[in-house]
XYZ file of N, CA and C in Angstrom:
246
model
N 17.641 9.920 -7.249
C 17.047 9.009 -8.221
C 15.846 8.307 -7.574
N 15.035 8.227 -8.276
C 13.731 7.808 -7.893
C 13.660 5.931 -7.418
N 13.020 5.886 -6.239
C 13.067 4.378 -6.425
C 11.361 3.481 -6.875
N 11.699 2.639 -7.407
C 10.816 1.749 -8.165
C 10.137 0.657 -7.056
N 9.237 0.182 -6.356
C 8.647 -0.668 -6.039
C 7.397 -1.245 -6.080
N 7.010 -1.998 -5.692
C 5.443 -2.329 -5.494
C 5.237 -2.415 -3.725
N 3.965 -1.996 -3.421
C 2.919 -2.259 -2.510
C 1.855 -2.997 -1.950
N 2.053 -4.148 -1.626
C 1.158 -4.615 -1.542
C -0.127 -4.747 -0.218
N -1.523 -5.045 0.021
C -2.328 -5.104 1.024
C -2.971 -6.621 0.465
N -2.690 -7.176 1.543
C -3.081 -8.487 1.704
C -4.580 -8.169 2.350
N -5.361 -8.534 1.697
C -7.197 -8.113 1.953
C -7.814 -9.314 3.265
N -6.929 -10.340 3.126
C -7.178 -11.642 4.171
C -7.287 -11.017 5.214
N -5.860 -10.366 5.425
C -5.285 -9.975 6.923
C -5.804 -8.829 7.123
N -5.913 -7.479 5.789
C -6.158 -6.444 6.411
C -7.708 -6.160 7.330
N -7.515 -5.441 8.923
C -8.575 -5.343 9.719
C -9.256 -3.819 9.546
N -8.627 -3.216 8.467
C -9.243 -1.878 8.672
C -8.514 -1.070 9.835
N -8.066 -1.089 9.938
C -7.563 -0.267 11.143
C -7.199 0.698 10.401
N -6.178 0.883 9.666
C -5.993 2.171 8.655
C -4.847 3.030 9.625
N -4.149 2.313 10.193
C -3.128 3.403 10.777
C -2.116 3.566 9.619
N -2.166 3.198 8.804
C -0.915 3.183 7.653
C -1.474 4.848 7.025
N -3.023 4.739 6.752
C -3.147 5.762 5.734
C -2.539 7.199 6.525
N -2.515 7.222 7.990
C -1.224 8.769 8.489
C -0.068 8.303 8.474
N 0.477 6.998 7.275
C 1.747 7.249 7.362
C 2.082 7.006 5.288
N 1.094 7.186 5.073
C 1.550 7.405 3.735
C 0.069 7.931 2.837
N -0.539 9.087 2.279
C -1.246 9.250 2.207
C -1.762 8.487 0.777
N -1.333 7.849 0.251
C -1.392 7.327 -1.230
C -2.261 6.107 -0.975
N -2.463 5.603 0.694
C -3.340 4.626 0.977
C -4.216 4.991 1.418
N -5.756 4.643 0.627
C -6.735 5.191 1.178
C -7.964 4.017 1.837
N -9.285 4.411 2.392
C -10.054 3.383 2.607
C -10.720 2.854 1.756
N -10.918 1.759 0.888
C -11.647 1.391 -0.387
C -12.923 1.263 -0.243
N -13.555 0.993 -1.230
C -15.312 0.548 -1.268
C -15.244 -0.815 -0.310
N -14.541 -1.585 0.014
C -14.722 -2.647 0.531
C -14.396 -2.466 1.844
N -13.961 -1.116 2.812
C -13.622 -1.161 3.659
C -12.425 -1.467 4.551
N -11.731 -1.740 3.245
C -10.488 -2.092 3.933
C -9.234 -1.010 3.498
N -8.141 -1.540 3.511
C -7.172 -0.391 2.451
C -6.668 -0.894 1.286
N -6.662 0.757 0.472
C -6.392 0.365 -0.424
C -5.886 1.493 -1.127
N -5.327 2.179 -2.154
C -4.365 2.784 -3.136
C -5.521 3.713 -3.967
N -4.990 5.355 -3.712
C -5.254 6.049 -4.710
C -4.924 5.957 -5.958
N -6.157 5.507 -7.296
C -5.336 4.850 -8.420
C -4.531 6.474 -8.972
N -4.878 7.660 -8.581
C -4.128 8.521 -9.260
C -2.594 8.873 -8.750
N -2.343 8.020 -7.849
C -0.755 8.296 -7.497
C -0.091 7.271 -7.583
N -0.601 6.058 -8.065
C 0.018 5.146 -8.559
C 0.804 4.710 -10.060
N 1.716 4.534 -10.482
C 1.810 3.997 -11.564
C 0.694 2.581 -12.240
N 0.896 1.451 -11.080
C -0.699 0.573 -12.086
C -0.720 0.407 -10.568
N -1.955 -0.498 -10.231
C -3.401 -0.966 -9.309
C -3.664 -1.979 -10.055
N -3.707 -2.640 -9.073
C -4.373 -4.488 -9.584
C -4.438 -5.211 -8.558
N -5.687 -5.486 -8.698
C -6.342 -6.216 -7.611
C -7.187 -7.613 -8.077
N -6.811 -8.177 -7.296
C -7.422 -9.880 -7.047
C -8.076 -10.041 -5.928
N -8.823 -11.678 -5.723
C -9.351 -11.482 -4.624
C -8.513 -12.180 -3.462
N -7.360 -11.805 -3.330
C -6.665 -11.461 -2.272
C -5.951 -10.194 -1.869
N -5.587 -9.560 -2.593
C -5.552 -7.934 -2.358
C -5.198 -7.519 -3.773
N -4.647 -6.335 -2.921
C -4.396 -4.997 -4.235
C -3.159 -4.319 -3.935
N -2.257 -4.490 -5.368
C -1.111 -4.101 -5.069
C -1.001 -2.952 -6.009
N -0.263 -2.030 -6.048
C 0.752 -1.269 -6.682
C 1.547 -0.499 -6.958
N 1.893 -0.246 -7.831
C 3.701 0.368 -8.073
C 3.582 1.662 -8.377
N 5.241 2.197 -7.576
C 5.483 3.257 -7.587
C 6.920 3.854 -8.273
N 7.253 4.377 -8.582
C 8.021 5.227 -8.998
C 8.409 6.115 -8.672
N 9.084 6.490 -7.449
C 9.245 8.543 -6.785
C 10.211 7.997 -5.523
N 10.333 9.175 -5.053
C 11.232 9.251 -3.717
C 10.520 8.890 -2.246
N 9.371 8.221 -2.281
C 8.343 8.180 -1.100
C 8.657 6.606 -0.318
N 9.888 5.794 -1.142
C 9.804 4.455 -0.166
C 9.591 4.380 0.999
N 10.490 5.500 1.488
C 10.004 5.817 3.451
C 8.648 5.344 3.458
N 7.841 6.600 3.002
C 6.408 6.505 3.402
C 5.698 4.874 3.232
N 5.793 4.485 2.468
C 5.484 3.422 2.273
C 6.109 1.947 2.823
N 7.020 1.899 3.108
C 7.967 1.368 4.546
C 6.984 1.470 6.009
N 6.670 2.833 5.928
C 6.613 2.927 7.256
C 4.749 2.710 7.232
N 4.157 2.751 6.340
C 2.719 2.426 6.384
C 2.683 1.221 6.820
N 3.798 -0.069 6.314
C 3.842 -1.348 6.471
C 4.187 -1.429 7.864
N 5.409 -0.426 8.224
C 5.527 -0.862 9.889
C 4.637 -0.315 10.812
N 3.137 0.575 10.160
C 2.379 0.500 11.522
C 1.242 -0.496 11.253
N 1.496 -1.066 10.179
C 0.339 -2.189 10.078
C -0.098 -3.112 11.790
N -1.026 -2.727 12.188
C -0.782 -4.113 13.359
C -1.262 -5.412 12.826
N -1.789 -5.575 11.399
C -1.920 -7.311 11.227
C -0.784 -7.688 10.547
N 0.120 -6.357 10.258
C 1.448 -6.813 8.964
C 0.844 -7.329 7.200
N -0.295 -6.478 7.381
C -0.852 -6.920 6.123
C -0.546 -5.751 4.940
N 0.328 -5.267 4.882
C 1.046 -4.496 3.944
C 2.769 -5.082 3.995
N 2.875 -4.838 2.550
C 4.499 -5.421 2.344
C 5.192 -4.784 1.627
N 5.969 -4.239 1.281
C 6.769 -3.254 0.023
C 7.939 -4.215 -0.316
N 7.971 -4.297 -1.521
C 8.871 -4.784 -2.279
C 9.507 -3.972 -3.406
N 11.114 -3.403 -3.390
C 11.659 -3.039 -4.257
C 12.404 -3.573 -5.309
N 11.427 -3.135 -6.749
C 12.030 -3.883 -7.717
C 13.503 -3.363 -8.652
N 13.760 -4.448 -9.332
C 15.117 -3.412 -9.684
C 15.088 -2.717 -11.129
């Protein structure tokens, strides 16, 4: 069964480093240089001017877990909704 969450990138913190995008490819580098979400593998994308979050739907939480744990500013967060 598929799990449901959101993604988020905190734009404050993120430094570009981009080690997340070899651990989940659904994060890419944005126009602004920082990271940010292929809108075609997302369910929605929405962004403010503090970041850009969004939700997923599929079997990929790993990946997206583990984008957050190579963050070195910790500026990615996953939250599973119910």
């Amino acid at each position: 069964m598929p799990d449901r969450y959101r993604v988020t990138v905190d734009k404050g913190a993120c430094d570009g480093i981009f080690a997340c995008l070899v651990r989940d490819d659904r994060l890419v580098e944005a126009d602004d240089g920082l990271a940010g979400f292929d809108p075609d593998e997302a369910e929605a994308v929405a962004r403010t001017d503090d970041g850009v979050t969004a939700t997923f739907e599929d079997d990929r939480l790993d990946e997206a877990e583990g984008a957050a744990a190579a963050c070195p500013p910790s500026a990615i967060s996953v939250e599973v909704l119910e």
